[in-house]
Amino acid sequence: MSIHESLFERAVNVIPGGVNSPVRAFGSVGGTPLYVKSGKGSKIQSSDGRELTDFCCSWGAMILGHANEEVTEVISEQAALGTSFGINTEKEVVFAEKLCSLVPFMDSVRLVNSGTEAVMTAIRIARGVTGRRRLLKFDGCYHGHSDSVLVSAGSGLLTGGNLTSRGIPRQIASDTFVAPYNDISAVSEIVHEKGHEIAAILVEPVAGNMGLIMPDANYLAKLRHLADCCGALLIFDEVIDGFRFDLSAYASIIGVKPDLITLGKVIGGGMPLAAVGGKDVFMRELAPNGLIYQAGTLSGNPLAVSAGMKVLEILERDNPYPHLAACGDRLSSIINAGAEKKGAQLRCAQYRGVFTLFCSDKSVQNLADARECDTKAFARLFHRMLEQGYYLSPSQFEVGFVSAVHTMAQIESFANAVVDACE
Ligand SMILES: *Cc1c(COP(=O)(O)O)cnc(C)c1O
């Protein structure tokens, strides 16, 4: 039995399904999930002593690679000074100022511990300020595991969606409308019929949880317009997108201003840290000023904030974004040219270093397209890559991440290996 198998066997006895987050379970690719001992730069060491090039990068959080020395140093320094007080610190003020200066439409920001919490709070703000109950989200977008957002498309656009988890009251599903991503006419229809009941339109501006799917031209501007038409707030869930493509939100890149924005992953530098921010007219309704309650024992703790601040400083100083984009472009052009030449069913969707290897011969625009991919072929590709020392996110419906410390040579080797392995 391998070390992974024996660890997993022990894990399933004491952890439900053996994992602390279902996406780690290899459910859709099969086999025994990996155990990691350590990471450095673009590489992770597995518990059985292998060295793998990591393209999961903690689901995008490790934009600087693993165990960046400067980040490690500030974490150690802060650990020696105390990790959490439940009392204010100067560091959280400085970090909030930094975030607000880098995301121009964000007047103020509340720090939380996870993306789930950030979105949950954004939804509560939207409901609190509008006095409305219902939400409009998009099929295949993921917004954490709070009740209102674990809803997928139902039988009709106007009937609300289907719950994707047990343990959530049925009424919650009928409060969440679900439209296909990139289909503005579906949104128009819902807004036309039910707009007066909708508290918020919630979207991942670049969708990263059904594989990588880019918004159509003007799609997000049209969502902005439709939200304004019905008096709903527009929430951009940028837990993946924020600071991933540029030193700001994706909203800044395309020039569409949401009312509220959620950030996570990159801004925490691998620590539990996320944020919800936006226009002051809405944010000031949060307690203690306003009547919308939200709180957290560890929120904005100095350990997480120190790591996050250092990451932002390094991103600003070193500007790795052109490198991420160049690596991403090289990756997708090698894979797409190679797959086409072989006649293989594979398309690499890619934007500024975030990518998905879709086992499909057509371009993927929404969840229905993504579902048509050959997930068995993806599972085979995943395992072939793992054998050759590359760790991909273990599902067809996830994205891979290039970090600032992946080299162009590594990207080229990986891309050529994918071309060799694809069917
Ligand atoms: C990861 C993610 C979340 C949830 O964040 P957690 O920190 O895992 O709770 C929410 N929204 C999006 C878009 C995400 O990718």
PDB file of C-alpha atoms in Angstrom, residues 139-415:
ATOM      1  CA  ASP A 139     -25.525  28.105 -13.410  1.00  0.00           C
ATOM      2  CA  GLY A 140     -22.030  26.776 -12.795  1.00  0.00           C
ATOM      3  CA  CYS A 141     -20.778  29.790 -10.850  1.00  0.00           C
ATOM      4  CA  TYR A 142     -19.656  28.856  -7.339  1.00  0.00           C
ATOM      5  CA  HIS A 143     -19.985  31.256  -4.446  1.00  0.00           C
ATOM      6  CA  GLY A 144     -18.993  29.177  -1.441  1.00  0.00           C
ATOM      7  CA  HIS A 145     -21.215  26.859   0.557  1.00  0.00           C
ATOM      8  CA  SER A 146     -23.811  29.124   2.170  1.00  0.00           C
ATOM      9  CA  ASP A 147     -27.479  28.164   1.754  1.00  0.00           C
ATOM     10  CA  SER A 148     -28.692  30.671  -0.844  1.00  0.00           C
ATOM     11  CA  VAL A 149     -26.021  29.905  -3.414  1.00  0.00           C
ATOM     12  CA  LEU A 150     -26.050  26.093  -3.435  1.00  0.00           C
ATOM     13  CA  VAL A 151     -28.715  26.243  -6.095  1.00  0.00           C
ATOM     14  CA  SER A 152     -28.522  25.130  -9.717  1.00  0.00           C
ATOM     15  CA  ALA A 153     -30.838  25.688 -12.675  1.00  0.00           C
ATOM     16  CA  GLY A 154     -34.331  24.278 -12.201  1.00  0.00           C
ATOM     17  CA  SER A 155     -37.001  23.385 -14.723  1.00  0.00           C
ATOM     18  CA  GLY A 156     -37.887  26.969 -15.605  1.00  0.00           C
ATOM     19  CA  LEU A 157     -36.133  30.315 -15.411  1.00  0.00           C
ATOM     20  CA  LEU A 158     -38.833  31.913 -13.259  1.00  0.00           C
ATOM     21  CA  THR A 159     -39.468  29.083 -10.826  1.00  0.00           C
ATOM     22  CA  GLY A 160     -36.198  29.284  -8.913  1.00  0.00           C
ATOM     23  CA  GLY A 161     -33.568  26.577  -8.932  1.00  0.00           C
ATOM     24  CA  ASN A 162     -32.828  23.162  -7.464  1.00  0.00           C
ATOM     25  CA  LEU A 163     -30.906  22.733  -4.246  1.00  0.00           C
ATOM     26  CA  THR A 164     -27.525  21.106  -4.731  1.00  0.00           C
ATOM     27  CA  SER A 165     -27.228  20.054  -1.095  1.00  0.00           C
ATOM     28  CA  ARG A 166     -29.465  18.395   1.454  1.00  0.00           C
ATOM     29  CA  GLY A 167     -29.990  20.304   4.659  1.00  0.00           C
ATOM     30  CA  ILE A 168     -31.112  23.573   3.083  1.00  0.00           C
ATOM     31  CA  PRO A 169     -34.765  24.607   3.429  1.00  0.00           C
ATOM     32  CA  ARG A 170     -36.623  24.116   0.146  1.00  0.00           C
ATOM     33  CA  GLN A 171     -37.899  27.713   0.148  1.00  0.00           C
ATOM     34  CA  ILE A 172     -34.333  28.937  -0.226  1.00  0.00           C
ATOM     35  CA  ALA A 173     -34.149  27.404  -3.697  1.00  0.00           C
ATOM     36  CA  SER A 174     -37.283  29.197  -4.809  1.00  0.00           C
ATOM     37  CA  ASP A 175     -35.690  32.464  -3.699  1.00  0.00           C
ATOM     38  CA  THR A 176     -32.712  31.993  -6.009  1.00  0.00           C
ATOM     39  CA  PHE A 177     -33.207  32.375  -9.738  1.00  0.00           C
ATOM     40  CA  VAL A 178     -30.581  30.659 -11.857  1.00  0.00           C
ATOM     41  CA  ALA A 179     -29.741  31.760 -15.402  1.00  0.00           C
ATOM     42  CA  PRO A 180     -27.273  30.223 -17.848  1.00  0.00           C
ATOM     43  CA  TYR A 181     -23.957  32.127 -17.860  1.00  0.00           C
ATOM     44  CA  ASN A 182     -23.391  34.355 -20.905  1.00  0.00           C
ATOM     45  CA  ASP A 183     -27.105  34.379 -21.825  1.00  0.00           C
ATOM     46  CA  ILE A 184     -28.275  37.957 -21.377  1.00  0.00           C
ATOM     47  CA  SER A 185     -31.780  37.295 -22.710  1.00  0.00           C
ATOM     48  CA  ALA A 186     -32.436  34.845 -19.844  1.00  0.00           C
ATOM     49  CA  VAL A 187     -31.419  37.552 -17.380  1.00  0.00           C
ATOM     50  CA  SER A 188     -33.649  40.100 -19.137  1.00  0.00           C
ATOM     51  CA  GLU A 189     -36.573  37.744 -18.892  1.00  0.00           C
ATOM     52  CA  ILE A 190     -36.116  37.142 -15.173  1.00  0.00           C
ATOM     53  CA  VAL A 191     -35.550  40.833 -14.455  1.00  0.00           C
ATOM     54  CA  HIS A 192     -38.577  41.784 -16.534  1.00  0.00           C
ATOM     55  CA  GLU A 193     -40.882  39.413 -14.647  1.00  0.00           C
ATOM     56  CA  LYS A 194     -39.389  39.358 -11.151  1.00  0.00           C
ATOM     57  CA  GLY A 195     -36.955  42.264 -10.987  1.00  0.00           C
ATOM     58  CA  HIS A 196     -38.843  44.047  -8.205  1.00  0.00           C
ATOM     59  CA  GLU A 197     -38.199  41.034  -5.923  1.00  0.00           C
ATOM     60  CA  ILE A 198     -34.483  40.662  -6.622  1.00  0.00           C
ATOM     61  CA  ALA A 199     -32.004  41.891  -4.017  1.00  0.00           C
ATOM     62  CA  ALA A 200     -28.883  41.100  -6.012  1.00  0.00           C
ATOM     63  CA  ILE A 201     -27.470  39.789  -9.235  1.00  0.00           C
ATOM     64  CA  LEU A 202     -24.453  37.712  -8.195  1.00  0.00           C
ATOM     65  CA  VAL A 203     -21.829  36.663 -10.729  1.00  0.00           C
ATOM     66  CA  GLU A 204     -18.242  35.516 -11.073  1.00  0.00           C
ATOM     67  CA  PRO A 205     -17.198  38.035 -13.744  1.00  0.00           C
ATOM     68  CA  VAL A 206     -14.707  35.547 -15.193  1.00  0.00           C
ATOM     69  CA  ALA A 207     -16.218  32.170 -14.358  1.00  0.00           C
ATOM     70  CA  GLY A 208     -13.700  29.814 -12.789  1.00  0.00           C
ATOM     71  CA  ASN A 209     -15.766  27.082 -11.219  1.00  0.00           C
ATOM     72  CA  MET A 210     -17.057  25.259 -14.298  1.00  0.00           C
ATOM     73  CA  GLY A 211     -13.699  25.420 -15.972  1.00  0.00           C
ATOM     74  CA  LEU A 212     -12.524  28.783 -17.262  1.00  0.00           C
ATOM     75  CA  ILE A 213     -15.259  30.655 -19.114  1.00  0.00           C
ATOM     76  CA  MET A 214     -14.828  34.257 -20.199  1.00  0.00           C
ATOM     77  CA  PRO A 215     -17.758  36.658 -20.212  1.00  0.00           C
ATOM     78  CA  ASP A 216     -18.995  37.626 -23.685  1.00  0.00           C
ATOM     79  CA  ALA A 217     -18.240  41.184 -24.783  1.00  0.00           C
ATOM     80  CA  ASN A 218     -20.481  43.627 -22.898  1.00  0.00           C
ATOM     81  CA  TYR A 219     -22.141  40.826 -20.923  1.00  0.00           C
ATOM     82  CA  LEU A 220     -21.106  42.318 -17.587  1.00  0.00           C
ATOM     83  CA  ALA A 221     -22.021  45.849 -18.679  1.00  0.00           C
ATOM     84  CA  LYS A 222     -25.460  44.524 -19.602  1.00  0.00           C
ATOM     85  CA  LEU A 223     -25.790  42.890 -16.190  1.00  0.00           C
ATOM     86  CA  ARG A 224     -24.921  46.273 -14.672  1.00  0.00           C
ATOM     87  CA  HIS A 225     -27.661  47.862 -16.724  1.00  0.00           C
ATOM     88  CA  LEU A 226     -30.258  45.214 -15.828  1.00  0.00           C
ATOM     89  CA  ALA A 227     -29.407  45.456 -12.127  1.00  0.00           C
ATOM     90  CA  ASP A 228     -29.932  49.220 -12.331  1.00  0.00           C
ATOM     91  CA  CYS A 229     -33.219  48.745 -14.165  1.00  0.00           C
ATOM     92  CA  CYS A 230     -34.702  46.674 -11.349  1.00  0.00           C
ATOM     93  CA  GLY A 231     -32.970  48.269  -8.366  1.00  0.00           C
ATOM     94  CA  ALA A 232     -30.966  45.165  -7.496  1.00  0.00           C
ATOM     95  CA  LEU A 233     -27.360  45.338  -6.348  1.00  0.00           C
ATOM     96  CA  LEU A 234     -24.726  43.909  -8.659  1.00  0.00           C
ATOM     97  CA  ILE A 235     -22.261  41.715  -6.772  1.00  0.00           C
ATOM     98  CA  PHE A 236     -19.037  40.580  -8.428  1.00  0.00           C
ATOM     99  CA  ASP A 237     -17.688  37.502  -6.715  1.00  0.00           C
ATOM    100  CA  GLU A 238     -13.995  37.975  -7.431  1.00  0.00           C
ATOM    101  CA  VAL A 239     -12.704  35.438  -4.926  1.00  0.00           C
ATOM    102  CA  ILE A 240     -10.725  33.867  -7.789  1.00  0.00           C
ATOM    103  CA  ASP A 241     -10.574  36.829 -10.173  1.00  0.00           C
ATOM    104  CA  GLY A 242      -9.459  39.624  -7.860  1.00  0.00           C
ATOM    105  CA  PHE A 243      -5.699  40.368  -8.101  1.00  0.00           C
ATOM    106  CA  ARG A 244      -5.275  37.290 -10.313  1.00  0.00           C
ATOM    107  CA  PHE A 245      -5.229  39.046 -13.689  1.00  0.00           C
ATOM    108  CA  ASP A 246      -3.915  42.459 -12.672  1.00  0.00           C
ATOM    109  CA  LEU A 247      -3.164  44.426  -9.492  1.00  0.00           C
ATOM    110  CA  SER A 248      -6.864  45.094  -9.000  1.00  0.00           C
ATOM    111  CA  ALA A 249     -10.243  43.520  -9.562  1.00  0.00           C
ATOM    112  CA  TYR A 250     -11.366  42.188 -12.947  1.00  0.00           C
ATOM    113  CA  ALA A 251     -14.055  44.868 -12.703  1.00  0.00           C
ATOM    114  CA  SER A 252     -11.292  47.472 -13.042  1.00  0.00           C
ATOM    115  CA  ILE A 253      -9.971  45.761 -16.179  1.00  0.00           C
ATOM    116  CA  ILE A 254     -13.327  45.889 -17.955  1.00  0.00           C
ATOM    117  CA  GLY A 255     -14.559  49.130 -16.387  1.00  0.00           C
ATOM    118  CA  VAL A 256     -17.858  47.827 -15.030  1.00  0.00           C
ATOM    119  CA  LYS A 257     -18.484  48.862 -11.436  1.00  0.00           C
ATOM    120  CA  PRO A 258     -20.302  46.411  -9.184  1.00  0.00           C
ATOM    121  CA  ASP A 259     -22.034  47.655  -6.016  1.00  0.00           C
ATOM    122  CA  LEU A 260     -20.303  45.058  -3.896  1.00  0.00           C
ATOM    123  CA  ILE A 261     -17.289  42.879  -4.529  1.00  0.00           C
ATOM    124  CA  THR A 262     -15.914  39.834  -2.755  1.00  0.00           C
ATOM    125  CA  LEU A 263     -12.220  38.987  -2.687  1.00  0.00           C
ATOM    126  CA  GLY A 264     -10.371  35.953  -1.334  1.00  0.00           C
ATOM    127  CA  LYS A 265      -7.724  33.439  -2.397  1.00  0.00           C
ATOM    128  CA  VAL A 266      -4.902  35.710  -3.734  1.00  0.00           C
ATOM    129  CA  ILE A 267      -5.375  38.472  -1.143  1.00  0.00           C
ATOM    130  CA  GLY A 268      -4.741  36.069   1.736  1.00  0.00           C
ATOM    131  CA  GLY A 269      -1.425  34.728   0.488  1.00  0.00           C
ATOM    132  CA  GLY A 270      -2.437  31.228   1.579  1.00  0.00           C
ATOM    133  CA  MET A 271      -3.881  32.317   4.923  1.00  0.00           C
ATOM    134  CA  PRO A 272      -7.609  32.308   5.791  1.00  0.00           C
ATOM    135  CA  LEU A 273      -8.472  35.822   4.639  1.00  0.00           C
ATOM    136  CA  ALA A 274     -11.183  37.213   2.401  1.00  0.00           C
ATOM    137  CA  ALA A 275     -13.043  40.492   2.066  1.00  0.00           C
ATOM    138  CA  VAL A 276     -16.317  42.080   1.108  1.00  0.00           C
ATOM    139  CA  GLY A 277     -16.291  45.683   0.016  1.00  0.00           C
ATOM    140  CA  GLY A 278     -18.029  48.227  -2.113  1.00  0.00           C
ATOM    141  CA  LYS A 279     -19.873  51.476  -2.167  1.00  0.00           C
ATOM    142  CA  ASP A 280     -20.092  53.311   1.123  1.00  0.00           C
ATOM    143  CA  VAL A 281     -23.883  53.745   0.918  1.00  0.00           C
ATOM    144  CA  PHE A 282     -24.197  49.966   1.223  1.00  0.00           C
ATOM    145  CA  MET A 283     -21.180  49.110   3.374  1.00  0.00           C
ATOM    146  CA  ARG A 284     -22.162  51.603   6.086  1.00  0.00           C
ATOM    147  CA  GLU A 285     -25.307  49.563   6.743  1.00  0.00           C
ATOM    148  CA  LEU A 286     -23.135  46.877   8.365  1.00  0.00           C
ATOM    149  CA  ALA A 287     -23.011  46.693  12.164  1.00  0.00           C
ATOM    150  CA  PRO A 288     -21.914  48.486  14.275  1.00  0.00           C
ATOM    151  CA  ASN A 289     -23.017  51.551  12.233  1.00  0.00           C
ATOM    152  CA  GLY A 290     -26.006  49.910  10.642  1.00  0.00           C
ATOM    153  CA  LEU A 291     -28.469  47.156  11.351  1.00  0.00           C
ATOM    154  CA  ILE A 292     -27.003  44.403   9.142  1.00  0.00           C
ATOM    155  CA  TYR A 293     -25.101  42.097  11.438  1.00  0.00           C
ATOM    156  CA  GLN A 294     -21.785  40.438  10.653  1.00  0.00           C
ATOM    157  CA  ALA A 295     -18.856  39.552  12.916  1.00  0.00           C
ATOM    158  CA  GLY A 296     -15.826  37.262  13.327  1.00  0.00           C
ATOM    159  CA  THR A 297     -13.455  36.262  16.129  1.00  0.00           C
ATOM    160  CA  LEU A 298     -10.477  35.875  13.811  1.00  0.00           C
ATOM    161  CA  SER A 299     -11.533  38.425  11.176  1.00  0.00           C
ATOM    162  CA  GLY A 300      -8.650  40.595  10.040  1.00  0.00           C
ATOM    163  CA  ASN A 301      -6.246  38.848  12.417  1.00  0.00           C
ATOM    164  CA  PRO A 302      -2.689  40.190  12.160  1.00  0.00           C
ATOM    165  CA  LEU A 303      -1.202  36.901  10.965  1.00  0.00           C
ATOM    166  CA  ALA A 304      -3.416  36.629   7.880  1.00  0.00           C
ATOM    167  CA  VAL A 305      -3.294  40.365   7.216  1.00  0.00           C
ATOM    168  CA  SER A 306       0.523  40.426   7.375  1.00  0.00           C
ATOM    169  CA  ALA A 307       0.708  37.682   4.762  1.00  0.00           C
ATOM    170  CA  GLY A 308      -1.905  39.346   2.565  1.00  0.00           C
ATOM    171  CA  MET A 309      -0.219  42.742   2.787  1.00  0.00           C
ATOM    172  CA  LYS A 310       3.165  41.301   1.839  1.00  0.00           C
ATOM    173  CA  VAL A 311       1.637  39.529  -1.167  1.00  0.00           C
ATOM    174  CA  LEU A 312       0.078  42.771  -2.394  1.00  0.00           C
ATOM    175  CA  GLU A 313       3.374  44.630  -1.894  1.00  0.00           C
ATOM    176  CA  ILE A 314       5.273  42.007  -3.870  1.00  0.00           C
ATOM    177  CA  LEU A 315       2.680  41.976  -6.654  1.00  0.00           C
ATOM    178  CA  GLU A 316       2.966  45.759  -6.850  1.00  0.00           C
ATOM    179  CA  ARG A 317       6.773  45.799  -6.778  1.00  0.00           C
ATOM    180  CA  ASP A 318       7.456  42.849  -9.121  1.00  0.00           C
ATOM    181  CA  ASN A 319       4.411  43.049 -11.412  1.00  0.00           C
ATOM    182  CA  PRO A 320       4.283  39.360 -12.379  1.00  0.00           C
ATOM    183  CA  TYR A 321       1.136  39.877 -14.454  1.00  0.00           C
ATOM    184  CA  PRO A 322       2.825  40.170 -17.870  1.00  0.00           C
ATOM    185  CA  HIS A 323       4.723  36.949 -17.068  1.00  0.00           C
ATOM    186  CA  LEU A 324       1.515  35.143 -16.059  1.00  0.00           C
ATOM    187  CA  ALA A 325      -0.163  36.260 -19.271  1.00  0.00           C
ATOM    188  CA  ALA A 326       2.824  35.311 -21.458  1.00  0.00           C
ATOM    189  CA  CYS A 327       3.070  31.867 -19.852  1.00  0.00           C
ATOM    190  CA  GLY A 328      -0.669  31.377 -20.224  1.00  0.00           C
ATOM    191  CA  ASP A 329      -0.638  32.383 -23.891  1.00  0.00           C
ATOM    192  CA  ARG A 330       2.277  30.059 -24.627  1.00  0.00           C
ATOM    193  CA  LEU A 331       0.541  27.224 -22.768  1.00  0.00           C
ATOM    194  CA  SER A 332      -2.709  27.527 -24.665  1.00  0.00           C
ATOM    195  CA  SER A 333      -1.102  28.087 -28.044  1.00  0.00           C
ATOM    196  CA  ILE A 334       1.123  24.980 -27.776  1.00  0.00           C
ATOM    197  CA  ILE A 335      -1.744  22.829 -26.514  1.00  0.00           C
ATOM    198  CA  ASN A 336      -4.350  24.072 -28.960  1.00  0.00           C
ATOM    199  CA  ALA A 337      -2.035  23.830 -31.982  1.00  0.00           C
ATOM    200  CA  GLY A 338      -0.782  20.388 -30.913  1.00  0.00           C
ATOM    201  CA  ALA A 339      -4.234  19.015 -30.170  1.00  0.00           C
ATOM    202  CA  GLU A 340      -5.569  20.268 -33.467  1.00  0.00           C
ATOM    203  CA  LYS A 341      -2.702  18.696 -35.400  1.00  0.00           C
ATOM    204  CA  LYS A 342      -3.331  15.369 -33.661  1.00  0.00           C
ATOM    205  CA  GLY A 343      -7.081  15.668 -34.126  1.00  0.00           C
ATOM    206  CA  ALA A 344      -7.439  15.266 -30.364  1.00  0.00           C
ATOM    207  CA  GLN A 345     -10.544  16.341 -28.476  1.00  0.00           C
ATOM    208  CA  LEU A 346      -8.929  18.995 -26.365  1.00  0.00           C
ATOM    209  CA  ARG A 347      -9.172  22.745 -26.042  1.00  0.00           C
ATOM    210  CA  CYS A 348      -7.207  24.856 -23.652  1.00  0.00           C
ATOM    211  CA  ALA A 349      -9.261  27.828 -22.471  1.00  0.00           C
ATOM    212  CA  GLN A 350      -6.934  30.389 -20.976  1.00  0.00           C
ATOM    213  CA  TYR A 351      -6.843  33.949 -19.670  1.00  0.00           C
ATOM    214  CA  ARG A 352      -3.774  35.611 -18.153  1.00  0.00           C
ATOM    215  CA  GLY A 353      -2.367  32.350 -16.818  1.00  0.00           C
ATOM    216  CA  VAL A 354      -5.612  30.749 -15.615  1.00  0.00           C
ATOM    217  CA  PHE A 355      -6.582  27.771 -17.736  1.00  0.00           C
ATOM    218  CA  THR A 356      -8.754  24.717 -18.217  1.00  0.00           C
ATOM    219  CA  LEU A 357      -8.039  21.701 -20.406  1.00  0.00           C
ATOM    220  CA  PHE A 358     -11.515  21.030 -21.773  1.00  0.00           C
ATOM    221  CA  CYS A 359     -11.832  17.549 -23.253  1.00  0.00           C
ATOM    222  CA  SER A 360     -14.131  18.758 -25.984  1.00  0.00           C
ATOM    223  CA  ASP A 361     -13.903  19.774 -29.623  1.00  0.00           C
ATOM    224  CA  LYS A 362     -15.956  22.914 -29.284  1.00  0.00           C
ATOM    225  CA  SER A 363     -15.543  26.089 -27.328  1.00  0.00           C
ATOM    226  CA  VAL A 364     -17.192  26.169 -23.911  1.00  0.00           C
ATOM    227  CA  GLN A 365     -19.465  29.165 -23.188  1.00  0.00           C
ATOM    228  CA  ASN A 366     -21.571  27.948 -20.272  1.00  0.00           C
ATOM    229  CA  LEU A 367     -22.198  25.040 -17.922  1.00  0.00           C
ATOM    230  CA  ALA A 368     -24.207  23.047 -20.465  1.00  0.00           C
ATOM    231  CA  ASP A 369     -21.227  23.154 -22.863  1.00  0.00           C
ATOM    232  CA  ALA A 370     -18.838  22.204 -20.048  1.00  0.00           C
ATOM    233  CA  ARG A 371     -21.015  19.218 -19.155  1.00  0.00           C
ATOM    234  CA  GLU A 372     -20.598  17.909 -22.689  1.00  0.00           C
ATOM    235  CA  CYS A 373     -16.881  17.436 -22.114  1.00  0.00           C
ATOM    236  CA  ASP A 374     -15.547  13.896 -21.922  1.00  0.00           C
ATOM    237  CA  THR A 375     -14.861  13.677 -18.177  1.00  0.00           C
ATOM    238  CA  LYS A 376     -13.413  10.167 -18.534  1.00  0.00           C
ATOM    239  CA  ALA A 377     -10.880  11.464 -21.041  1.00  0.00           C
ATOM    240  CA  PHE A 378     -10.078  14.263 -18.592  1.00  0.00           C
ATOM    241  CA  ALA A 379      -9.547  11.717 -15.798  1.00  0.00           C
ATOM    242  CA  ARG A 380      -7.080   9.798 -18.005  1.00  0.00           C
ATOM    243  CA  LEU A 381      -5.270  13.015 -18.926  1.00  0.00           C
ATOM    244  CA  PHE A 382      -5.146  14.049 -15.258  1.00  0.00           C
ATOM    245  CA  HIS A 383      -3.532  10.748 -14.232  1.00  0.00           C
ATOM    246  CA  ARG A 384      -1.060  10.771 -17.120  1.00  0.00           C
ATOM    247  CA  MET A 385       0.015  14.246 -16.079  1.00  0.00           C
ATOM    248  CA  LEU A 386       0.300  13.154 -12.452  1.00  0.00           C
ATOM    249  CA  GLU A 387       2.527  10.230 -13.468  1.00  0.00           C
ATOM    250  CA  GLN A 388       4.759  12.686 -15.295  1.00  0.00           C
ATOM    251  CA  GLY A 389       5.022  14.999 -12.304  1.00  0.00           C
ATOM    252  CA  TYR A 390       2.313  17.615 -12.921  1.00  0.00           C
ATOM    253  CA  TYR A 391      -0.475  18.253 -10.439  1.00  0.00           C
ATOM    254  CA  LEU A 392      -3.662  19.612 -12.019  1.00  0.00           C
ATOM    255  CA  SER A 393      -6.848  20.502 -10.157  1.00  0.00           C
ATOM    256  CA  PRO A 394      -8.580  17.093 -10.027  1.00  0.00           C
ATOM    257  CA  SER A 395     -11.740  17.854 -12.016  1.00  0.00           C
ATOM    258  CA  GLN A 396     -12.766  18.858 -15.540  1.00  0.00           C
ATOM    259  CA  PHE A 397     -14.773  21.690 -14.013  1.00  0.00           C
ATOM    260  CA  GLU A 398     -11.917  23.503 -12.317  1.00  0.00           C
ATOM    261  CA  VAL A 399      -9.179  25.851 -13.438  1.00  0.00           C
ATOM    262  CA  GLY A 400      -5.412  25.576 -13.262  1.00  0.00           C
ATOM    263  CA  PHE A 401      -3.150  28.422 -12.198  1.00  0.00           C
ATOM    264  CA  VAL A 402       0.260  29.552 -13.355  1.00  0.00           C
ATOM    265  CA  SER A 403       2.158  31.305 -10.578  1.00  0.00           C
ATOM    266  CA  ALA A 404       4.768  34.049 -10.713  1.00  0.00           C
ATOM    267  CA  VAL A 405       7.528  31.484 -10.198  1.00  0.00           C
ATOM    268  CA  HIS A 406       6.555  28.989 -12.894  1.00  0.00           C
ATOM    269  CA  THR A 407       9.121  29.428 -15.654  1.00  0.00           C
ATOM    270  CA  MET A 408       8.424  29.603 -19.366  1.00  0.00           C
ATOM    271  CA  ALA A 409      10.509  26.417 -19.768  1.00  0.00           C
ATOM    272  CA  GLN A 410       8.299  24.580 -17.273  1.00  0.00           C
ATOM    273  CA  ILE A 411       5.200  25.790 -19.075  1.00  0.00           C
ATOM    274  CA  GLU A 412       6.518  24.600 -22.434  1.00  0.00           C
ATOM    275  CA  SER A 413       7.446  21.161 -21.074  1.00  0.00           C
ATOM    276  CA  PHE A 414       4.049  20.815 -19.461  1.00  0.00           C
ATOM    277  CA  ALA A 415       2.200  21.940 -22.595  1.00  0.00           C
TER     278      ALA A 415
END
